[in-house]
Coordinates of C-alpha atoms (C1' of nucleotides) in Angstrom, one line a residue:
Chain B
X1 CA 68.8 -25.7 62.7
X2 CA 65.8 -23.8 63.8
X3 CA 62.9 -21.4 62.3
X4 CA 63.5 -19.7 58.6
X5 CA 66.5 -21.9 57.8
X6 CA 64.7 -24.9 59.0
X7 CA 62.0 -23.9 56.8
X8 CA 64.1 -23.4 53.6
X9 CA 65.7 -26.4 54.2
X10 CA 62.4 -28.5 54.3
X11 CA 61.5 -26.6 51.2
X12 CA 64.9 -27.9 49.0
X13 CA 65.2 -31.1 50.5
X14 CA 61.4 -32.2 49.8
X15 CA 61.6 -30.3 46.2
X16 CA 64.8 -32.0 45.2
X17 CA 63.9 -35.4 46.7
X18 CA 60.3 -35.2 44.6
X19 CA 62.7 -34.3 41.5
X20 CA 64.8 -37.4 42.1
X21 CA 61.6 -39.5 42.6
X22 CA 59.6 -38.4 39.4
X23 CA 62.9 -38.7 37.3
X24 CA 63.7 -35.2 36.5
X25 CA 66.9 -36.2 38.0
X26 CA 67.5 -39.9 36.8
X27 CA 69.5 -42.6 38.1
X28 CA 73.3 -41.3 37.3
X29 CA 72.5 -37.9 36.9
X30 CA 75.0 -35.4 38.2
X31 CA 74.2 -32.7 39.9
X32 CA 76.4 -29.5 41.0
X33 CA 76.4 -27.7 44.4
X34 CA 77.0 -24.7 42.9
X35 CA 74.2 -24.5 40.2
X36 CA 71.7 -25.8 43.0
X37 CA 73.1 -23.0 45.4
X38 CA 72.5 -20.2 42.5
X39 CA 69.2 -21.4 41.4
X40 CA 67.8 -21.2 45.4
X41 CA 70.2 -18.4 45.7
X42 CA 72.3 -18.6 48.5
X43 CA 75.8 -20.6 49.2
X44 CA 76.8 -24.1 48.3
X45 CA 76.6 -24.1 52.6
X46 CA 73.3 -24.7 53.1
X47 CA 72.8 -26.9 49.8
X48 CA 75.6 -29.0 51.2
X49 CA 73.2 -29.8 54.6
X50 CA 70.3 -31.0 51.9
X51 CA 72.5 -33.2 49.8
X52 CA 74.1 -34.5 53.1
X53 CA 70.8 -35.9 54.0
X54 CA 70.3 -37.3 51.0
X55 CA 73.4 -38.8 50.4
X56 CA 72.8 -40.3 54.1
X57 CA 69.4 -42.0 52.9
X58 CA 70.9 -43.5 50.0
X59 CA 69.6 -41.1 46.7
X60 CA 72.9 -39.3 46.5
X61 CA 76.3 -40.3 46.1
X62 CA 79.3 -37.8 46.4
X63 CA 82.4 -38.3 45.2
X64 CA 85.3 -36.0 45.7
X65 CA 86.4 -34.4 42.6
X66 CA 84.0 -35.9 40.6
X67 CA 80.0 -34.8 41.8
X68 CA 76.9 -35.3 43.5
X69 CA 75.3 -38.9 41.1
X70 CA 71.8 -39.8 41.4
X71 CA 72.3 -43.5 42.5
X72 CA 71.0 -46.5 41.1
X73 CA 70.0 -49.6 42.3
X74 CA 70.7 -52.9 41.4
X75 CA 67.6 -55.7 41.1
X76 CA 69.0 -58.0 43.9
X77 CA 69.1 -54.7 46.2
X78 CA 65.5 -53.4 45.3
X79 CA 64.2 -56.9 46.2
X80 CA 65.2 -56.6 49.5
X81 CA 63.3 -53.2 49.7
X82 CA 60.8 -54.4 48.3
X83 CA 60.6 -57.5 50.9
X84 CA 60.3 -54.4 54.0
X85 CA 58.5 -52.5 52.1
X86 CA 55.6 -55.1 51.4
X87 CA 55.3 -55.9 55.1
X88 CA 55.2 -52.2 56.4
X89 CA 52.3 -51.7 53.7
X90 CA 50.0 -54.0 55.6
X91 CA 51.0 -52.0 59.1
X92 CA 49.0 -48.8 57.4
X93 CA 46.2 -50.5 58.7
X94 CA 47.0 -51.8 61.9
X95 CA 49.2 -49.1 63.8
X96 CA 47.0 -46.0 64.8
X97 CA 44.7 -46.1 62.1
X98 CA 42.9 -43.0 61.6
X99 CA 39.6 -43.3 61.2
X100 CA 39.0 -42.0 57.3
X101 CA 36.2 -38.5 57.5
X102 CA 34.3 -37.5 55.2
X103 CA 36.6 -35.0 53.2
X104 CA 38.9 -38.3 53.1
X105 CA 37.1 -40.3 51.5
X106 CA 36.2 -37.8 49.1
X107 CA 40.0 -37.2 48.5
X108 CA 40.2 -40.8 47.6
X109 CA 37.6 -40.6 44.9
X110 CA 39.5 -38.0 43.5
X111 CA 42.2 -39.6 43.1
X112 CA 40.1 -42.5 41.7
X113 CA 38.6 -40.0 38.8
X114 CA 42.3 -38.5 38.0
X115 CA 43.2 -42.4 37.3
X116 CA 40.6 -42.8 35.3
X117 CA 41.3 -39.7 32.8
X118 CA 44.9 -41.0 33.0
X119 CA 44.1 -44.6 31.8
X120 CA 43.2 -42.4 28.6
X121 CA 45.7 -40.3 28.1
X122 CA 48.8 -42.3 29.3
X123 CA 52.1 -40.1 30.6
X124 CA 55.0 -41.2 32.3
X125 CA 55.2 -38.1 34.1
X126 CA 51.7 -37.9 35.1
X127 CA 51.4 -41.2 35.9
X128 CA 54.5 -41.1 38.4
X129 CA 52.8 -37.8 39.8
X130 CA 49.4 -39.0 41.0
X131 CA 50.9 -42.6 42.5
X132 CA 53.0 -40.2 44.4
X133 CA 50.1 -38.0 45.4
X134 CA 48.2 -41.7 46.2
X135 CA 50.5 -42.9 48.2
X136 CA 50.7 -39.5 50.5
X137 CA 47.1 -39.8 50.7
X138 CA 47.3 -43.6 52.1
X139 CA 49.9 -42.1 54.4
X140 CA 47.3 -40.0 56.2
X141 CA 45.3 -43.2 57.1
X142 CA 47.6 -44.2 60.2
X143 CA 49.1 -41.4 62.8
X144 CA 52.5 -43.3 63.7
X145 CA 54.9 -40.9 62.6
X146 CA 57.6 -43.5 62.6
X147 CA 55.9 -45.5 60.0
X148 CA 54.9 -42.7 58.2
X149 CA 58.7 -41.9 58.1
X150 CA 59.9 -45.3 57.4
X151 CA 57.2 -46.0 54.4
X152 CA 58.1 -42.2 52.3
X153 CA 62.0 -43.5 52.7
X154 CA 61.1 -47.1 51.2
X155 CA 58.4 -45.5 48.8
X156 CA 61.1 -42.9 47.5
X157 CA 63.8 -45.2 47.3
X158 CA 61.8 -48.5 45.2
X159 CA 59.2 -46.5 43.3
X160 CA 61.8 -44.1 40.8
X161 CA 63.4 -47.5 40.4
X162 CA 60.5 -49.2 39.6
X163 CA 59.4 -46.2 37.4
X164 CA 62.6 -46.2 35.1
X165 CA 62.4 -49.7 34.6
X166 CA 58.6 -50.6 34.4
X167 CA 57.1 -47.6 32.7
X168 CA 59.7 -45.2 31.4
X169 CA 61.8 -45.0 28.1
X170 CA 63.0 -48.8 28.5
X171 CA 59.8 -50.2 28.6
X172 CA 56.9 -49.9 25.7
X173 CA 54.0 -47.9 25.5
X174 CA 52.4 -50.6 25.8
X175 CA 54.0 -51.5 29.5
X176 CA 53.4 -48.1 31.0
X177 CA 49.4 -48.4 29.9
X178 CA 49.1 -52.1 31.8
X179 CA 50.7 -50.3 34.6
X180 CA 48.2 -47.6 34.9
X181 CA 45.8 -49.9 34.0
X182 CA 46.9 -52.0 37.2
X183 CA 47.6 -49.1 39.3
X184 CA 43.5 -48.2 38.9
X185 CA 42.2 -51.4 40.2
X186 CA 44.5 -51.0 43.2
X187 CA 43.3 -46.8 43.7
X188 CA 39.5 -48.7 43.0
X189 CA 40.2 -51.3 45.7
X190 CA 41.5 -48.7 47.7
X191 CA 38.8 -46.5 47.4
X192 CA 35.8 -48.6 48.1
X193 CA 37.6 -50.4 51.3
X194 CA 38.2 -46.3 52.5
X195 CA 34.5 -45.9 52.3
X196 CA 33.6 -48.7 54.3
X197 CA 35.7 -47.8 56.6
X198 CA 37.8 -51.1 56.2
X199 CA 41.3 -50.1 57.4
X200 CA 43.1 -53.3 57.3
X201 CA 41.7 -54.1 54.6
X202 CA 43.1 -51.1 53.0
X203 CA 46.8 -52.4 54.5
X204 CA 45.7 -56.1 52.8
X205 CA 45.3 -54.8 49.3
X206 CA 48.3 -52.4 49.1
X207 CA 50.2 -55.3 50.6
X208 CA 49.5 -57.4 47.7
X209 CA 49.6 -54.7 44.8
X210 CA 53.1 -53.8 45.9
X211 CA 54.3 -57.6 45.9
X212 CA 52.7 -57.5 42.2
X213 CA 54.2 -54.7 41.0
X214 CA 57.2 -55.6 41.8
X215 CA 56.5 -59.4 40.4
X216 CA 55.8 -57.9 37.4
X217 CA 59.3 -55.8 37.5
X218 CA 60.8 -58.9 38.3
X219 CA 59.3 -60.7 35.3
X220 CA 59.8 -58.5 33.1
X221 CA 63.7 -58.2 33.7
X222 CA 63.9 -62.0 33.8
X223 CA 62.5 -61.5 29.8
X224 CA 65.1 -59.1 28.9
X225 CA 67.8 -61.1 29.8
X226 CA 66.4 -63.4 28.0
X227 CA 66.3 -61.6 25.1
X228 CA 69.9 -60.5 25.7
X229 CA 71.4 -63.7 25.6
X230 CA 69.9 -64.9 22.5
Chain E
X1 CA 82.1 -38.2 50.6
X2 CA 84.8 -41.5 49.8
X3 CA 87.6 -42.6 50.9
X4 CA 89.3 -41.1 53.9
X5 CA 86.8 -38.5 54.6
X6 CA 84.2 -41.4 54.7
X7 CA 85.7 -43.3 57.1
X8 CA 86.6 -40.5 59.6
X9 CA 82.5 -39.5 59.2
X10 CA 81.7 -43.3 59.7
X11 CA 84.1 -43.2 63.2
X12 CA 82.7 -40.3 64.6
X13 CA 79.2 -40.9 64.1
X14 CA 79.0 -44.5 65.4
X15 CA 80.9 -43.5 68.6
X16 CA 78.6 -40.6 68.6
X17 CA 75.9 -42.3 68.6
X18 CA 77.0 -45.1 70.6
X19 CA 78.0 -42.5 73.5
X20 CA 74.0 -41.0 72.9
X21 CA 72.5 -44.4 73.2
X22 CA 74.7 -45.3 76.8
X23 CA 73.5 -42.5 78.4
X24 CA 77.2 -40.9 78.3
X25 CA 75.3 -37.8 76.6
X26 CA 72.2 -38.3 78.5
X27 CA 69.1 -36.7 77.0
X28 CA 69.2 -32.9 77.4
X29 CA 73.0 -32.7 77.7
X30 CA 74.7 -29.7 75.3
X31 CA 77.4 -30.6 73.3
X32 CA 79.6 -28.0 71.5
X33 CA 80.6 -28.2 67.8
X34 CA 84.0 -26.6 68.6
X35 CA 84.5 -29.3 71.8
X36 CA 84.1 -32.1 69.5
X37 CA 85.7 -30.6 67.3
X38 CA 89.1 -30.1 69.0
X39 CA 88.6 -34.1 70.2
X40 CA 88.3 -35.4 67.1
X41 CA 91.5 -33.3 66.0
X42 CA 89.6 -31.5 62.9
X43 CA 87.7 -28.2 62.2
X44 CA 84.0 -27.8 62.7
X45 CA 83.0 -28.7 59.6
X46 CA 83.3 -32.4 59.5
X47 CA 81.8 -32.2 62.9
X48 CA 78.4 -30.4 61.5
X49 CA 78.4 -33.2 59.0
X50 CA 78.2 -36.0 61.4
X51 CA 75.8 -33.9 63.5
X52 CA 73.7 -33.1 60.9
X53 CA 72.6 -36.7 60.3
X54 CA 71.9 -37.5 64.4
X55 CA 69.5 -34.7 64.4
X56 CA 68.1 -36.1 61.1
X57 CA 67.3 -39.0 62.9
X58 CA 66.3 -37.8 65.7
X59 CA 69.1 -37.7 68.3
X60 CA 69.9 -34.3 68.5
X61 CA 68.2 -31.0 68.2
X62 CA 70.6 -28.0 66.6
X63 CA 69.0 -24.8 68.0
X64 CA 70.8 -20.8 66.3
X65 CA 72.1 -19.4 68.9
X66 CA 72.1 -22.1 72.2
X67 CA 73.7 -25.4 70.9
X68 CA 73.3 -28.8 70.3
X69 CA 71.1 -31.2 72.6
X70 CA 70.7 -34.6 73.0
X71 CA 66.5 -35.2 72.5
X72 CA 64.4 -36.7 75.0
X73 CA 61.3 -38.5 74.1
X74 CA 58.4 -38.3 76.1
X75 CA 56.6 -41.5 76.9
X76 CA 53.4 -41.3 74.2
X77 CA 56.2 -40.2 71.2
X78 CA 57.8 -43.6 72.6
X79 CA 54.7 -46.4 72.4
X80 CA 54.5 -45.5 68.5
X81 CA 57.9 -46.4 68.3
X82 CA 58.0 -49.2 70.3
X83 CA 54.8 -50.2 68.3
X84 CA 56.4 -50.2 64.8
X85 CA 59.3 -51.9 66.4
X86 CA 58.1 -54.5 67.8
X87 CA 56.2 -55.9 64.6
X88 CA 60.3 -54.9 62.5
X89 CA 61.7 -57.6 65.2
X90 CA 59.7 -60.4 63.9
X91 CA 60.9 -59.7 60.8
X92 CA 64.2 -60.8 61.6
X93 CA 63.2 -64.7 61.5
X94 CA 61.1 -63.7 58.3
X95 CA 63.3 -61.7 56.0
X96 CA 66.2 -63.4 54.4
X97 CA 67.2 -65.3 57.5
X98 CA 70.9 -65.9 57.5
X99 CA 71.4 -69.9 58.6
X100 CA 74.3 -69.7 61.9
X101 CA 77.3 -71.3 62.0
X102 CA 79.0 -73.0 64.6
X103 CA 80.8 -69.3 65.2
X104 CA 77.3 -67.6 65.5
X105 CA 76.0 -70.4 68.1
X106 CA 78.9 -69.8 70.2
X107 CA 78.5 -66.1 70.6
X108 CA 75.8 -66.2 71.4
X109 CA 75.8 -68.6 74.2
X110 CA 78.8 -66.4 75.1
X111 CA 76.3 -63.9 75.5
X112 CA 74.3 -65.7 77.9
X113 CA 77.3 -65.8 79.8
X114 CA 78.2 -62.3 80.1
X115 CA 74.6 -61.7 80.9
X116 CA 74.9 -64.1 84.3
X117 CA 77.5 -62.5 85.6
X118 CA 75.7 -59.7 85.3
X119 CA 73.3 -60.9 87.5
X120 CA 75.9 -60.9 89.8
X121 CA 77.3 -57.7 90.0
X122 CA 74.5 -55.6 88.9
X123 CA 75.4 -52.0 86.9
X124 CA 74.0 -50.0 84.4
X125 CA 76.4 -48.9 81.7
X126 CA 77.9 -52.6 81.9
X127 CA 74.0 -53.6 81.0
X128 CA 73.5 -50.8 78.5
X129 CA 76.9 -52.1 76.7
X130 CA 75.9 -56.0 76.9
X131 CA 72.1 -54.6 75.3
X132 CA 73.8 -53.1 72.6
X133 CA 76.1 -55.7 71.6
X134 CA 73.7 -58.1 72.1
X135 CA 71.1 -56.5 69.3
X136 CA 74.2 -56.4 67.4
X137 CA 74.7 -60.1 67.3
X138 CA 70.7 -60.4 66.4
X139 CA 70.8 -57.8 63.4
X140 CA 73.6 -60.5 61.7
X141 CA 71.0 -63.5 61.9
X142 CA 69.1 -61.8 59.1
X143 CA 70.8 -60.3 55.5
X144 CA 67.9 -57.7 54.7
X145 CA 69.9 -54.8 54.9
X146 CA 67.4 -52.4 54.9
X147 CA 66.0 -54.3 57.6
X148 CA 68.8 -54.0 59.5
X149 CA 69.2 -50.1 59.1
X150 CA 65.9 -49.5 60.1
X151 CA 66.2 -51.9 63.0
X152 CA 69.5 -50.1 64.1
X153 CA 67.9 -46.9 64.0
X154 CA 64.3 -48.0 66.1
X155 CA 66.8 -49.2 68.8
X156 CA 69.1 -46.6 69.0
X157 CA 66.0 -44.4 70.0
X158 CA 64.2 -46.1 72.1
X159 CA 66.9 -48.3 74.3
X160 CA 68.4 -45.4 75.6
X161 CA 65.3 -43.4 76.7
X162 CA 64.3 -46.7 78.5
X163 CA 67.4 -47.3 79.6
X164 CA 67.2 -43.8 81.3
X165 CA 63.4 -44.3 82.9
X166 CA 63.7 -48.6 83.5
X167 CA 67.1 -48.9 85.0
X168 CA 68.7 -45.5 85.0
X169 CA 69.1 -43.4 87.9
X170 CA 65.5 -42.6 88.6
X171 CA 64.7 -46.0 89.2
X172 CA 65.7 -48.2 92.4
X173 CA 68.6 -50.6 92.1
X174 CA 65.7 -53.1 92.6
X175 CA 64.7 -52.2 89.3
X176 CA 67.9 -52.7 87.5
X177 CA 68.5 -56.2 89.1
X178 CA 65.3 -57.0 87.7
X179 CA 65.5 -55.6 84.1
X180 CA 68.3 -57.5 84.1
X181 CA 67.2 -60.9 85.1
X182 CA 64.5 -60.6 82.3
X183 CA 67.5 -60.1 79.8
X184 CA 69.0 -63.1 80.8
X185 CA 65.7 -65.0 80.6
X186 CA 65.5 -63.3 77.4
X187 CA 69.1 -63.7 75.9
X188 CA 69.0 -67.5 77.5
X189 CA 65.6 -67.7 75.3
X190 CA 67.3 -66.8 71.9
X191 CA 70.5 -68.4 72.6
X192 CA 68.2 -71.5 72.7
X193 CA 66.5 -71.1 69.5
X194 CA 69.5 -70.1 67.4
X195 CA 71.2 -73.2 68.9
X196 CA 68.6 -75.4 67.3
X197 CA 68.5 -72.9 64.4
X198 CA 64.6 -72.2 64.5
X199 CA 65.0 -68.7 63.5
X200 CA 61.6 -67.7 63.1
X201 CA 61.2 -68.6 66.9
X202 CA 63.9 -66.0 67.5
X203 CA 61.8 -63.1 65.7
X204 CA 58.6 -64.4 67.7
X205 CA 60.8 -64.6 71.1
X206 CA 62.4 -61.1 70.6
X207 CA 58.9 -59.5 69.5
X208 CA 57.4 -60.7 72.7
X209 CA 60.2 -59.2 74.8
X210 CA 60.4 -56.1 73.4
X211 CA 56.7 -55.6 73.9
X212 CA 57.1 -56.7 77.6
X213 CA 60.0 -54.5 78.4
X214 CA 57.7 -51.5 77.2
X215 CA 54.7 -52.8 78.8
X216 CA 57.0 -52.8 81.8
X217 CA 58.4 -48.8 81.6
X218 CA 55.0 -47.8 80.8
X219 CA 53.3 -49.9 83.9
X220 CA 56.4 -48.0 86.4
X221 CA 55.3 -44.8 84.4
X222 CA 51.9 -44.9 85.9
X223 CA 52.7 -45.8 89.2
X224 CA 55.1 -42.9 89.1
X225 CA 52.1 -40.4 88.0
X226 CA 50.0 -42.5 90.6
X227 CA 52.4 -41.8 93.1
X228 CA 52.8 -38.1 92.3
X229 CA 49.6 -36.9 92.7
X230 CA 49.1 -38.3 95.8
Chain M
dT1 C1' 100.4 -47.2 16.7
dG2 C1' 99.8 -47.7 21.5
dG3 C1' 100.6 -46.5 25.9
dT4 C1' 102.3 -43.5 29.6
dG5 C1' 102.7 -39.5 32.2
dC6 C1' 101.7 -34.7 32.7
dT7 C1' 98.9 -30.6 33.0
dG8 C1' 94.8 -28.0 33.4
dA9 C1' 90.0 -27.7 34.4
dT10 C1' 86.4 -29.1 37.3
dT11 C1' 84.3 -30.5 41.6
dT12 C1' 83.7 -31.8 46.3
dG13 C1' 85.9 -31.5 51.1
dT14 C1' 88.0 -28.4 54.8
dA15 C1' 89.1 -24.4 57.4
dC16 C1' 88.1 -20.1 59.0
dA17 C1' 86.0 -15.5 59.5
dC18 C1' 81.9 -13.4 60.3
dA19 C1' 76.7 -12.9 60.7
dA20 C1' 72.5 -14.1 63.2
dC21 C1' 70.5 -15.4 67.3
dA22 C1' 69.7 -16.6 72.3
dT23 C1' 70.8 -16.1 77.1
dC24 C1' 72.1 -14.0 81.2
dG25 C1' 73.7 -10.5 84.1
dT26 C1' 73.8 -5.6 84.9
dT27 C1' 72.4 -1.1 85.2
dG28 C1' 69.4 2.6 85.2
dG29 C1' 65.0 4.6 86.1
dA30 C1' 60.3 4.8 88.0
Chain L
dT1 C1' 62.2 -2.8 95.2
dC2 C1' 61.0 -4.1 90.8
dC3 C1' 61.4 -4.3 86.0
dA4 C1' 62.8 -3.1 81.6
dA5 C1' 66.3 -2.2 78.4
dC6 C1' 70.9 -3.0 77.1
dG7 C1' 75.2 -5.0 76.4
dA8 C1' 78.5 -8.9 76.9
dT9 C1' 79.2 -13.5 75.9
dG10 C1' 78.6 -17.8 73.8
dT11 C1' 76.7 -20.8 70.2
dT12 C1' 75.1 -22.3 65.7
dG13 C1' 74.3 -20.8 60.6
dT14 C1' 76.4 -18.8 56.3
dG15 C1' 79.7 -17.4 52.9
dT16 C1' 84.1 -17.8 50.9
dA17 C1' 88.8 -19.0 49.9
dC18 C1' 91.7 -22.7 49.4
dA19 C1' 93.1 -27.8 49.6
dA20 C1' 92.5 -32.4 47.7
dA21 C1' 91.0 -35.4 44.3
dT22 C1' 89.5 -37.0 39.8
dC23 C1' 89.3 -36.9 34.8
dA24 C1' 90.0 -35.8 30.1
dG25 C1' 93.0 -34.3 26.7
dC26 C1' 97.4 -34.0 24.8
dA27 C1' 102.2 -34.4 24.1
dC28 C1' 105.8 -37.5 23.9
dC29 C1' 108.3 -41.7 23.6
dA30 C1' 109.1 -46.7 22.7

DNA sequence: TGGTGCTGATTTGTACACAACATCGTTGGA
DNA sequence: TCCAACGATGTTGTGTACAAATCAGCACCA
């Protein structure tokens, strides 16, 4: 696969990959070769080679004669996710860190302003768009490709979990504003440990506000189940 | 993909791969869709599947209108690999270690075994094969399945490139004869520490190896450059 | 009334023909 | 003699028809 098909490829995989991530397509969702292949116009063919890779890193599910279901994932399974995923955070910092310039740093107190004006006018959708926008940013901090590669497959696969269950139509309105509220102390911490220049420090704090979040996920499902069995 | 289909994609690509990571398609080798194809008793299609995900992970490279080739990985690619991998094998001890039974002890001191008479009659696809199934054993002394997968995959890349530059034909039969006595030393190492069940010694053991065998190929790499320009 | 089997519709999996592209040898002219 | 253009050949990429599988709905019978 080489040159313009390369390219379209890229361009699918990456779009539909974002959709699954910000929940346009939600756990369980089915989706159809045939509509995708009309609305990027061309064959199921090519559409097929995108939802293979997909299927092959765990968002898809194909079943003959039945469709192409956004998968789901089970708390005991995101744990151990979560577990890898915690541990490569902290590498950010100390494989090939790239040494932040000045339009980086800038980029970062962007991002901190966007929280800001989020924290007041809260939004599942926007919230879900700008800690996926964050965490690209953080990925520019180290050059090891692998671990760039490694971190976007963990990130993709926990945080749409993490998303349907912590902030989205389960949870209250009340949940998704502590999350935000959360998620700007850690794009704060961030921020101001990019400006010093403080790379593993950087790798320190998203360490621990990824074990929290997910603490937090953790907890709450704990109450629910609470709640269920009384 | 289920059922049948699934297990005939499963088949292919572990031997596939398997037969990448030997050296039996050594780096830059062509294969043909329509070869494999015809050995495999199907139609192309199936084959492009399984193909499709080796070059997603690296393996192979499709190119319109020449074929499909088996990557190579030139040696700086190679150190930010090796660099994320070595810190993923101390994670084995760390991550949901699973406790070994009797069954697990024994393999691996029949391991240990194989490995010394090895020493004795010295080759290289009876060392690549013993390497594999040796990282196999590891990968079932933690439960993290992610782990695991990602482990898999930062092996399968890098063993068979050093494999090709540490003890393949480039190198001296001097060379092999040592790379394996530092398996043994290495495989005598972990046999030890599984045996008394300190499997956080085993992550700590492997991590230092695997940096050692790189620091080794990149040491030969420079007196190869060295020697060259001479 | 409940369950059982059948049939049609829907969807993914496979096979095959053809298009697009790259490579190499050949041939013709300067 | 050199080189440039062309065509033959071989390979992957795409489109499409059909096979295989699942599921829902319904008829039918106990």
């Amino acid at each position: 696969m080489t040159g313009e098909a390369r390219a379209r490829f890229e361009r699918i995989y990456t779009l539909l990959r974002e959709r699954i991530c910000l929940l346009d397509y939600p756990p369980g969702m089915r989706l159809r070769e045939e509509d995708l292949a009309e609305e990027f116009d061309t064959s199921r063919t090519p559409i097929r080679r995108v939802l293979a890779r997909l299927e092959d890193e765990g968002y898809l599910r194909s079943v003959h004669g039945v469709g192409t279901i956004v998968t789901d994932i089970d708390i005991a399974s995101l744990e151990q996710v979560y577990r890898l995923r915690v541990e490569l955070s902290e590498l950010i910092g100390k494989l090939s860190p790239a040494e932040p310039d000045e339009d980086a740093k800038r980029a970062f107190s962007a991002m901190k302003t966007r929280c800001e004006a989020l924290v007041r006018t809260p939004s599942q959708r926007a919230f879900a768009q700008l800690n996926m926008d964050f965490f690209h940013l953080l990925m520019t901090l180290t050059e090891n490709e692998p671990l760039q590669e490694f971190s976007e497959r963990l990130y993709y696969q926990t945080t749409r979990i993490w998303l349907k269950r912590a902030a989205g139509e389960d949870g209250t309105e009340e949940t998704l504003a502590s999350e935000i509220g959360f998620f700007l102390r850690e794009v704060s911490d961030i921020a101001a440990a990019v400006a010093c220049g403080a790379l593993e420090s950087v790798g320190q704090i998203r360490r621990a506000h990824v074990a929290m979040s997910f603490a937090r996920l953790k907890a709450r499902a704990g109450e629910e189940v609470e709640a269920a069995s009384l």
